CSV table of C-alpha atoms in Angstrom, one decimal:
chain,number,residue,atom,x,y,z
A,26,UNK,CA,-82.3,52.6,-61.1
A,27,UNK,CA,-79.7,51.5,-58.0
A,28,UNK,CA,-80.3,47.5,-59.3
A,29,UNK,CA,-76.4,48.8,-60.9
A,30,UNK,CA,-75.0,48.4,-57.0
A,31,UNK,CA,-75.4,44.6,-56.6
A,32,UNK,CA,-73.5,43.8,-60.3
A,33,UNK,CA,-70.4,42.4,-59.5
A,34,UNK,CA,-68.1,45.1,-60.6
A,35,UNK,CA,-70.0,47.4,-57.9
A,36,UNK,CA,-69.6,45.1,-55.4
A,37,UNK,CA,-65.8,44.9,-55.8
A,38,UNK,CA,-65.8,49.0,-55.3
A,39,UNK,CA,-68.2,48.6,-52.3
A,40,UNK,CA,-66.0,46.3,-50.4
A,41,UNK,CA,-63.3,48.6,-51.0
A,42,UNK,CA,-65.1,51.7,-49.1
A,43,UNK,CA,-66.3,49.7,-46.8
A,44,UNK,CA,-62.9,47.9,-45.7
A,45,UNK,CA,-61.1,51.6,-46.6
A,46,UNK,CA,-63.4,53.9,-44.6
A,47,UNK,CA,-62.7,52.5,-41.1
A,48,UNK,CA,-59.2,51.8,-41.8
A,49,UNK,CA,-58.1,55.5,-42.1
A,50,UNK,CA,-60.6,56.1,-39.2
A,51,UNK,CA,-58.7,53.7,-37.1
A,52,UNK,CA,-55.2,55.0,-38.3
A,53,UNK,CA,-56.6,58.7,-37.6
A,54,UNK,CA,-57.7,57.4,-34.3
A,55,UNK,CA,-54.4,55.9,-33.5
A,56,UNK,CA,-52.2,59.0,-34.6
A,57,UNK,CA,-54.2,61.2,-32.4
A,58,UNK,CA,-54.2,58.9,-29.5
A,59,UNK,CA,-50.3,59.2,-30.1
A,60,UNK,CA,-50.0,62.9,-30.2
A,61,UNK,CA,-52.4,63.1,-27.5
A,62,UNK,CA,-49.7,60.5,-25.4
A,63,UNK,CA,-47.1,62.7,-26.0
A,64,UNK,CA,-48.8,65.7,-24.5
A,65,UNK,CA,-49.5,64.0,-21.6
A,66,UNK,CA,-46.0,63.0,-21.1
A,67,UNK,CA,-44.9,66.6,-21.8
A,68,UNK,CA,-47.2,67.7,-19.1
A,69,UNK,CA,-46.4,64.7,-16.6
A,70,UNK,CA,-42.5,66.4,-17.3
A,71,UNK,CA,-43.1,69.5,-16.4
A,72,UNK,CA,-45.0,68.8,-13.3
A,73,UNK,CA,-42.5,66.6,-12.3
A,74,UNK,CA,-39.1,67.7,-10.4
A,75,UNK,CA,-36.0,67.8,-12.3
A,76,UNK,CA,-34.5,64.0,-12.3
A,77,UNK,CA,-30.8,65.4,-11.7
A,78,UNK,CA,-31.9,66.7,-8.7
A,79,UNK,CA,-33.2,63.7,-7.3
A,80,UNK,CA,-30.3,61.6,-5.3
A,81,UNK,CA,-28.0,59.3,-7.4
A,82,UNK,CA,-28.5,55.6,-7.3
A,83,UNK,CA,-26.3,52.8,-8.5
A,84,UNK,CA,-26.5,52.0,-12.3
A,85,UNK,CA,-28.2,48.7,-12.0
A,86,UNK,CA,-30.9,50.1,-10.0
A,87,UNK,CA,-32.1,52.1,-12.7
A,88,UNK,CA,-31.8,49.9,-15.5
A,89,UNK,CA,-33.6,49.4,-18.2
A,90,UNK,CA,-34.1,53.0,-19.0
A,91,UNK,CA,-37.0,54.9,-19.7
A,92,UNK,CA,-39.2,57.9,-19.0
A,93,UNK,CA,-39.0,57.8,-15.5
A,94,UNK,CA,-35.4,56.8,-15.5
A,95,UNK,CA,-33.5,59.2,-17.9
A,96,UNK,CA,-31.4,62.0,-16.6
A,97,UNK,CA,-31.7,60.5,-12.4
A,98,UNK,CA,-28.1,60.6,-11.6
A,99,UNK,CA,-26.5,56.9,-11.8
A,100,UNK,CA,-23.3,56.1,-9.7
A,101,UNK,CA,-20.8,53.7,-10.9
A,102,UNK,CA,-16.9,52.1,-10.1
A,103,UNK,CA,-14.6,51.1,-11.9
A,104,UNK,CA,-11.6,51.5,-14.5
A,105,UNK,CA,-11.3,53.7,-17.6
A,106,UNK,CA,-10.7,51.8,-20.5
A,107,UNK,CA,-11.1,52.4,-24.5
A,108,UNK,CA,-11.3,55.9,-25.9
A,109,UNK,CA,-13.7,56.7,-28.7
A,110,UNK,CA,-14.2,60.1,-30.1
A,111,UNK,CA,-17.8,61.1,-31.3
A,112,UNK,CA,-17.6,63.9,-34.0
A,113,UNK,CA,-20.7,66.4,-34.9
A,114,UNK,CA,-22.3,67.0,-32.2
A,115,UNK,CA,-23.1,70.3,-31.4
A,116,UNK,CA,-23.3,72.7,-27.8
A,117,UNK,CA,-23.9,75.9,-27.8
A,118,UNK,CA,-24.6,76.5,-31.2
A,119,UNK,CA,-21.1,75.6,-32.0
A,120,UNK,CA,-19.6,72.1,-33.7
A,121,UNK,CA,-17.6,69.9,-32.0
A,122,UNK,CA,-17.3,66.4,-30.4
A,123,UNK,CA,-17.6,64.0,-27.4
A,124,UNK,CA,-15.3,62.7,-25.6
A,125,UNK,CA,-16.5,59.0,-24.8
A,126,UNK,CA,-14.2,56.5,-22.1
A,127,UNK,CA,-15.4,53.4,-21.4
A,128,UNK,CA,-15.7,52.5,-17.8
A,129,UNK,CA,-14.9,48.5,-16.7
A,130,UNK,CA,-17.3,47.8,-13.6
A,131,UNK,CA,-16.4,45.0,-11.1
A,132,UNK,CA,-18.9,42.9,-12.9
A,133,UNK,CA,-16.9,42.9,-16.2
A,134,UNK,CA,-19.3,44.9,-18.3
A,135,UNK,CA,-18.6,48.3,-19.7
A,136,UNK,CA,-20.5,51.8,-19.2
A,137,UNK,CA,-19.9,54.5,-22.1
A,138,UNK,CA,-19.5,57.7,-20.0
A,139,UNK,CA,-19.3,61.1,-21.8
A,140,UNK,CA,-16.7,62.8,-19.9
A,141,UNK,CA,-17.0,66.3,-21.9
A,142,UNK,CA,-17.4,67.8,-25.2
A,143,UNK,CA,-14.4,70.1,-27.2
A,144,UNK,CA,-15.2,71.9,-30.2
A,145,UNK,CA,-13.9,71.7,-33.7
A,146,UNK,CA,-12.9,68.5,-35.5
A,147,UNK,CA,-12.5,65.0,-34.1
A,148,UNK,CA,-10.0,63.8,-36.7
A,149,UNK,CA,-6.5,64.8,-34.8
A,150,UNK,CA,-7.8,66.2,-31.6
A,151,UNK,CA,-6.0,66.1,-28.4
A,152,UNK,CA,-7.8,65.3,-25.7
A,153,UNK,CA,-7.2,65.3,-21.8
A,154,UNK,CA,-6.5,62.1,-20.7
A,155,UNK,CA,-8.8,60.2,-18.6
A,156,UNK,CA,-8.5,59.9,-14.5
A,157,UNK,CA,-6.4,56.1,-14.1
A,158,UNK,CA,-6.8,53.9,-11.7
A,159,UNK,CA,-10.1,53.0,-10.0
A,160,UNK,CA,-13.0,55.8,-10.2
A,161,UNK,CA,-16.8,56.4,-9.2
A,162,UNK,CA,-18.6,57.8,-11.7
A,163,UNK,CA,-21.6,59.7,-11.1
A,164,UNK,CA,-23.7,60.9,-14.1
A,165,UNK,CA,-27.0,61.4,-15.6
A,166,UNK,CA,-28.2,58.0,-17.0
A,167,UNK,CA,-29.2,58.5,-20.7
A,168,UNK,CA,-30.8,55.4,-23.3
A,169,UNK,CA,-29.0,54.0,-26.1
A,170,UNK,CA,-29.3,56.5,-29.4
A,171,UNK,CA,-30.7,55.2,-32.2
A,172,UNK,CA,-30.7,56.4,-36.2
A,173,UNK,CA,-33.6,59.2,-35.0
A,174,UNK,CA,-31.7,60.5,-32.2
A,175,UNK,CA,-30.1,64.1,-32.8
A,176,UNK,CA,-26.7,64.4,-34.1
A,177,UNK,CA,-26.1,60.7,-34.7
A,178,UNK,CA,-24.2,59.7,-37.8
A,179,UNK,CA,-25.3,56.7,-39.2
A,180,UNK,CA,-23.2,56.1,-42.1
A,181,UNK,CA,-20.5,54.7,-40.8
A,182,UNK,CA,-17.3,55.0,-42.8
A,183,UNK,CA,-15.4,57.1,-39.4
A,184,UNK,CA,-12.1,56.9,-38.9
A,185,UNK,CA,-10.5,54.6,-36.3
A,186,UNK,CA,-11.5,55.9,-32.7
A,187,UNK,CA,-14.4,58.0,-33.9
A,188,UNK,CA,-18.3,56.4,-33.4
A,189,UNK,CA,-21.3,57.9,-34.7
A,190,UNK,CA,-23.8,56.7,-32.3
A,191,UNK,CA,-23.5,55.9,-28.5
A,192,UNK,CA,-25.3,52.3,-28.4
A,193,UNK,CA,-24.7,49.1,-27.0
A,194,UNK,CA,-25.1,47.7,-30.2
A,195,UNK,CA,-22.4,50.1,-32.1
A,196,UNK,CA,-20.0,49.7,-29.1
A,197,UNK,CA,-19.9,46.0,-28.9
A,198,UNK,CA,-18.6,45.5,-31.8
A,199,UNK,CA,-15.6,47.9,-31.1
A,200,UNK,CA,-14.4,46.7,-27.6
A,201,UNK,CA,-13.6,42.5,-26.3
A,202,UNK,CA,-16.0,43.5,-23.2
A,203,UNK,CA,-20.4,43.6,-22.6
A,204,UNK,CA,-21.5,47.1,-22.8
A,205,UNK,CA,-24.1,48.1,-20.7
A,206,UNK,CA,-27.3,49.1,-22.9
A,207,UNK,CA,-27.5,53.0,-21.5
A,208,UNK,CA,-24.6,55.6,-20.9
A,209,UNK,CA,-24.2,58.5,-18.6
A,210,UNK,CA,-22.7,62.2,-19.1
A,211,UNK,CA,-20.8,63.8,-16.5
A,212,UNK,CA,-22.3,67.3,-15.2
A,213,UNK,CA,-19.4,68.4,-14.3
A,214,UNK,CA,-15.5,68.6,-15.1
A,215,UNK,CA,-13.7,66.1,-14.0
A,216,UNK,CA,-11.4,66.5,-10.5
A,217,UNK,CA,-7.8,67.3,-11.0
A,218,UNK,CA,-7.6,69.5,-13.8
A,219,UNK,CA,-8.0,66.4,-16.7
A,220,UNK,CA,-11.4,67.7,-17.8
A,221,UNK,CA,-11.3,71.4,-17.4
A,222,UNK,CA,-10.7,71.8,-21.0
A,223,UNK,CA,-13.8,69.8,-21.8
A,224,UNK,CA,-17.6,71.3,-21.4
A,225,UNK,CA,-20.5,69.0,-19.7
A,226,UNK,CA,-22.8,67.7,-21.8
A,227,UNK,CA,-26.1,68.0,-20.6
A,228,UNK,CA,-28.6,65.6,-20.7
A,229,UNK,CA,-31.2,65.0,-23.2
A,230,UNK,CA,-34.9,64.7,-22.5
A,231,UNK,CA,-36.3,61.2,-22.9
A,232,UNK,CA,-37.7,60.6,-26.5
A,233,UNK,CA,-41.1,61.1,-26.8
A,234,UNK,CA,-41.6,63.1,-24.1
A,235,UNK,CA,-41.6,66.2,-25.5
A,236,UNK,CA,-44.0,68.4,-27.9
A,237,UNK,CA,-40.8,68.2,-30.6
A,238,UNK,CA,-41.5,68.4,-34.5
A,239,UNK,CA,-42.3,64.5,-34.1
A,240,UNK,CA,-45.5,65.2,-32.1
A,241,UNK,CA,-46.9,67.8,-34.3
A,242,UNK,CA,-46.3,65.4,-37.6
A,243,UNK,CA,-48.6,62.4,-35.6
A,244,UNK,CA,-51.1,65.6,-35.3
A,245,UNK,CA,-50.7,66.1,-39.2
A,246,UNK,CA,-51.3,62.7,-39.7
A,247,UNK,CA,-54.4,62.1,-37.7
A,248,UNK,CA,-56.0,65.0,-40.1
A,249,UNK,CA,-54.4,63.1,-43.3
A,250,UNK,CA,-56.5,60.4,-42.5
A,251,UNK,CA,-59.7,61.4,-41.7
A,252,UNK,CA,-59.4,63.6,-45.2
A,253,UNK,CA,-58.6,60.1,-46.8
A,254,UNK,CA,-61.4,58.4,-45.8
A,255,UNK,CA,-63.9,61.7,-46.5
A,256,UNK,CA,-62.3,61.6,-49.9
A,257,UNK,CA,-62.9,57.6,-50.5
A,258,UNK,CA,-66.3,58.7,-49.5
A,259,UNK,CA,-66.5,61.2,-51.8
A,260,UNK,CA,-65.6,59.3,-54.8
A,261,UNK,CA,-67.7,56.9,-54.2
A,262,UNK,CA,-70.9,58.8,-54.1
A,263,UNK,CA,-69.4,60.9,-57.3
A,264,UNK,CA,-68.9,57.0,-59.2
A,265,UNK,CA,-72.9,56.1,-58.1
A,266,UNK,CA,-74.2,59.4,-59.5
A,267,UNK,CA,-72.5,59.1,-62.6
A,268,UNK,CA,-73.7,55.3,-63.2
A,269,UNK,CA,-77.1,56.6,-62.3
A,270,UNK,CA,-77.2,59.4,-64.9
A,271,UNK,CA,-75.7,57.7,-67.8
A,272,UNK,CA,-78.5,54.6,-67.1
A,273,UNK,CA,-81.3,57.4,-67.2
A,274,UNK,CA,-80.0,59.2,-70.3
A,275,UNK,CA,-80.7,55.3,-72.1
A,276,UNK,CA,-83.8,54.9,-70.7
A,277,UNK,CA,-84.9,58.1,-71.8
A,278,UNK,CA,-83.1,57.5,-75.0
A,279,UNK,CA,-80.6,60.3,-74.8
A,280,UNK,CA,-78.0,57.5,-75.1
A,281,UNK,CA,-78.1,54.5,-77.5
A,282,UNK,CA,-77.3,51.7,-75.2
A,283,UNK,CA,-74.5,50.9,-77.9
A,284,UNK,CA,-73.9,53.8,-80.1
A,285,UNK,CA,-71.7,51.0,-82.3
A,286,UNK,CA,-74.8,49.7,-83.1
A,287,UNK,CA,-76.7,52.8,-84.0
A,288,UNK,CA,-78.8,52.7,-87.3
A,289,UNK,CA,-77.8,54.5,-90.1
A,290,UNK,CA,-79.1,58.0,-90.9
A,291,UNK,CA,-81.8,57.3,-94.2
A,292,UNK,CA,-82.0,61.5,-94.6
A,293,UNK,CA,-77.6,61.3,-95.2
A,294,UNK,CA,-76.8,61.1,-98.9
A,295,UNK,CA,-74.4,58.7,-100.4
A,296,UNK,CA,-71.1,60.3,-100.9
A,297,UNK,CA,-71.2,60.5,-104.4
A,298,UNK,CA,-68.5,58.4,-106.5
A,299,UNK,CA,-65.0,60.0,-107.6
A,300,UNK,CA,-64.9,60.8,-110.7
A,301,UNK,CA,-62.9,58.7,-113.4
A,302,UNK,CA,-59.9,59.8,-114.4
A,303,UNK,CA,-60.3,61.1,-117.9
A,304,UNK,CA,-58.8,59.1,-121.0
A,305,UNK,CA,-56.2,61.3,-123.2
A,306,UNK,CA,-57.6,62.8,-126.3
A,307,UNK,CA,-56.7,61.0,-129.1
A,308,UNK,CA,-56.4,64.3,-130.8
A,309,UNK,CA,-54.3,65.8,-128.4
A,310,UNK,CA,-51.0,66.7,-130.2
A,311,UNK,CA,-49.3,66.1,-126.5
A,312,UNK,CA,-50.7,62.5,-126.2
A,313,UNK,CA,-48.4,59.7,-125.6
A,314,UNK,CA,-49.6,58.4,-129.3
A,315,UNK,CA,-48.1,61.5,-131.3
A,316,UNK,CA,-45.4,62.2,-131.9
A,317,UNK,CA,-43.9,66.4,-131.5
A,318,UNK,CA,-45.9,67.1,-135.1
A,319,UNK,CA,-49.3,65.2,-134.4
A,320,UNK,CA,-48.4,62.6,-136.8
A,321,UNK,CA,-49.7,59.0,-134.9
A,322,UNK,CA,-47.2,56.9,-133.7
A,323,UNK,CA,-48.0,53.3,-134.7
C-alpha cells in the first residue's frame, strides 16, 4: 500500500523533509547556543570587577575593543580639534545631546571623546568650549556604534555639526585626519569650569553581554525552529495517510480510480424531449393569417 513513497513525486517531498528536518534542528541548535553565550557573558560580567575601577592604560594598549576591553579607563594626549554635536540621546529619562571633540594624538590620528551631555535640542545650542592647548584625556574606552546601538540615528539628513552615530566610519568622512576605530566618555566634568554645565555620560555595557530584549528573541527563536521542523514532520505523515486512504477506498472500490470515466447509470431515464412548440390554429381569429374579422388574408 506504501509502493506510493518511491513514485517520483514522493520522492521530491521526501527529500524535502529530509534536507528541512535537520536544518531547523541545526538553526534551533545554533540560536540556543547563542542565547546560552550570552548568559554566560552576563554571568562572566557580573562576577567580574567593574572595568572603570581597574587602572587606566594608554589607548593603544587596549585597542581593538571588545568584551574585556570596554569601559577600562584609556588615557590619551593631545589637542582638541573639530566639534560635532550628537542629538537624541537620552540621560536620565530626559532628551538631549552629546557633546563630541575630537582629540589630535601625537601620532596624527583622532580619538572622538564625549566630553558631556546637555539637554534639549542640538540645533542652536551653546556649548562650553573645549579645554585648548595640549590635554590628557582619561576616559572609559567604548566600541564604534553601529545601526543597532541605542539612540543612534541612522538617517542621515542632520544639520551641519550634528552626527548620528559615533564611528570611525561616520567620522572619517567629516574630518581631513584617521579616526581611531573606538571613543571614550569622560566620567567626570571637565577642570576649570568648561564642562560644569555638561553631565558625564556613562558608559555602556559591551554589546552582547547582557540578558537585553536581544537575548531573549535568540531564545524565541530556538523554540521557532524546533516547532518548524515538528510541523514539516507533521505534514508529512498527514500527506502519507491521506495517499494511503484514498488508494484503499479504490481498491475497495469506494473510489472509481477515474470517476471521468465512470459508466453510465442504465436504471436513469432519458430526459424526455422538450416539447414542440405548437403551430398557430388556423382557426384562430388572432392568427397572423386573419385579419381583425377572421376573414383569411391571402
Amino acid at each position: 500500500m506504501y509502493r506510493f513513497l518511491l513514485t517520483p513525486r514522493w520522492w521530491g517531498i521526501n527529500l524535502f523533509v529530509v534536507l528541512a528536518i535537520p536544518f531547523c534542528v541545526f538553526m534551533g541548535t545554533w540560536q540556543l547556543g547563542r542565547f546560552e553565550d550570552r548568559v554566560q557573558s552576563h554571568e562572566q560580567a557580573e562576577k567580574a570587577p567593574d572595568p572603570s575601577t581597574r587602572a587606566a592604560k594608554p589607548l593603544d594598549a587596549l585597542l581593538p575593543v571588545d568584551k574585556v576591553t570596554s569601559g577600562r579607563p584609556a588615557t590619551a594626549t593631545g589637542t582638541y580639534a573639530d566639534q560635532f554635536l550628537v542629538p537624541g540621546r537620552k540621560l536620565d529619562d530626559r532628551q538631549g545631546f552629546y557633546v563630541l571633540n575630537m582629540l589630535r594624538t601625537d601620532g596624527g590620528k583622532a580619538l572622538p571623546v564625549v566630553r558631556g551631555w546637555l539637554p534639549g535640542s542640538a540645533t542652536g545650542a551653546r556649548v562650553p568650549a573645549a579645554p585648548e592647548g595640549e590635554v590628557t584625556v582619561t576616559g572609559d574606552l567604548q566600541a564604534s556604534e553601529n545601526s543597532r546601538s541605542d539612540g543612534v540615528n541612522a538617517r542621515g539628513g542632520l544639520p551641519k555639526g550634528q552626527v548620528g552615530m559615533i564611528s570611525a566610519a561616520t567620522l572619517v568622512n567629516l574630518v581631513p585626519y584617521d579616526v581611531y576605530d573606538a571613543w571614550v566618555t569622560l566620567p567626570e566634568a571637565e577642570a576649570g569650569g568648561t564642562g560644569g554645565a555638561m553631565k558625564p555620560v556613562p558608559a555602556a555595557a559591551p554589546e552582547g553581554s547582557g540578558l537585553d530584549l536581544k537575548a531573549f528573541q535568540n531564545l524565541g527563536y530556538t523554540g521557532e525552529w524546533f516547532v518548524f521542523a515538528g510541523f514539516v514532520l507533521f505534514m508529512w505523515f498527514r500527506l502519507v495517510r491521506r495517499e494511503a486512504e484514498a488508494l484503499r477506498d479504490i481498491e475497495l472500490g469506494l473510489v472509481p480510480e477515474d470517476p471521468a470515466a465512470a459508466p453510465e447509470d442504465p436504471a436513469t431515464p432519458d430526459p424526455a424531449p422538450a416539447p414542440a412548440p405548437a403551430d398557430p390554429d388556423p382557426e384562430d381569429p388572432a392568427s397572423p393569417d386573419r385579419d381583425a374579422a377572421g376573414t383569411p388574408v391571402r
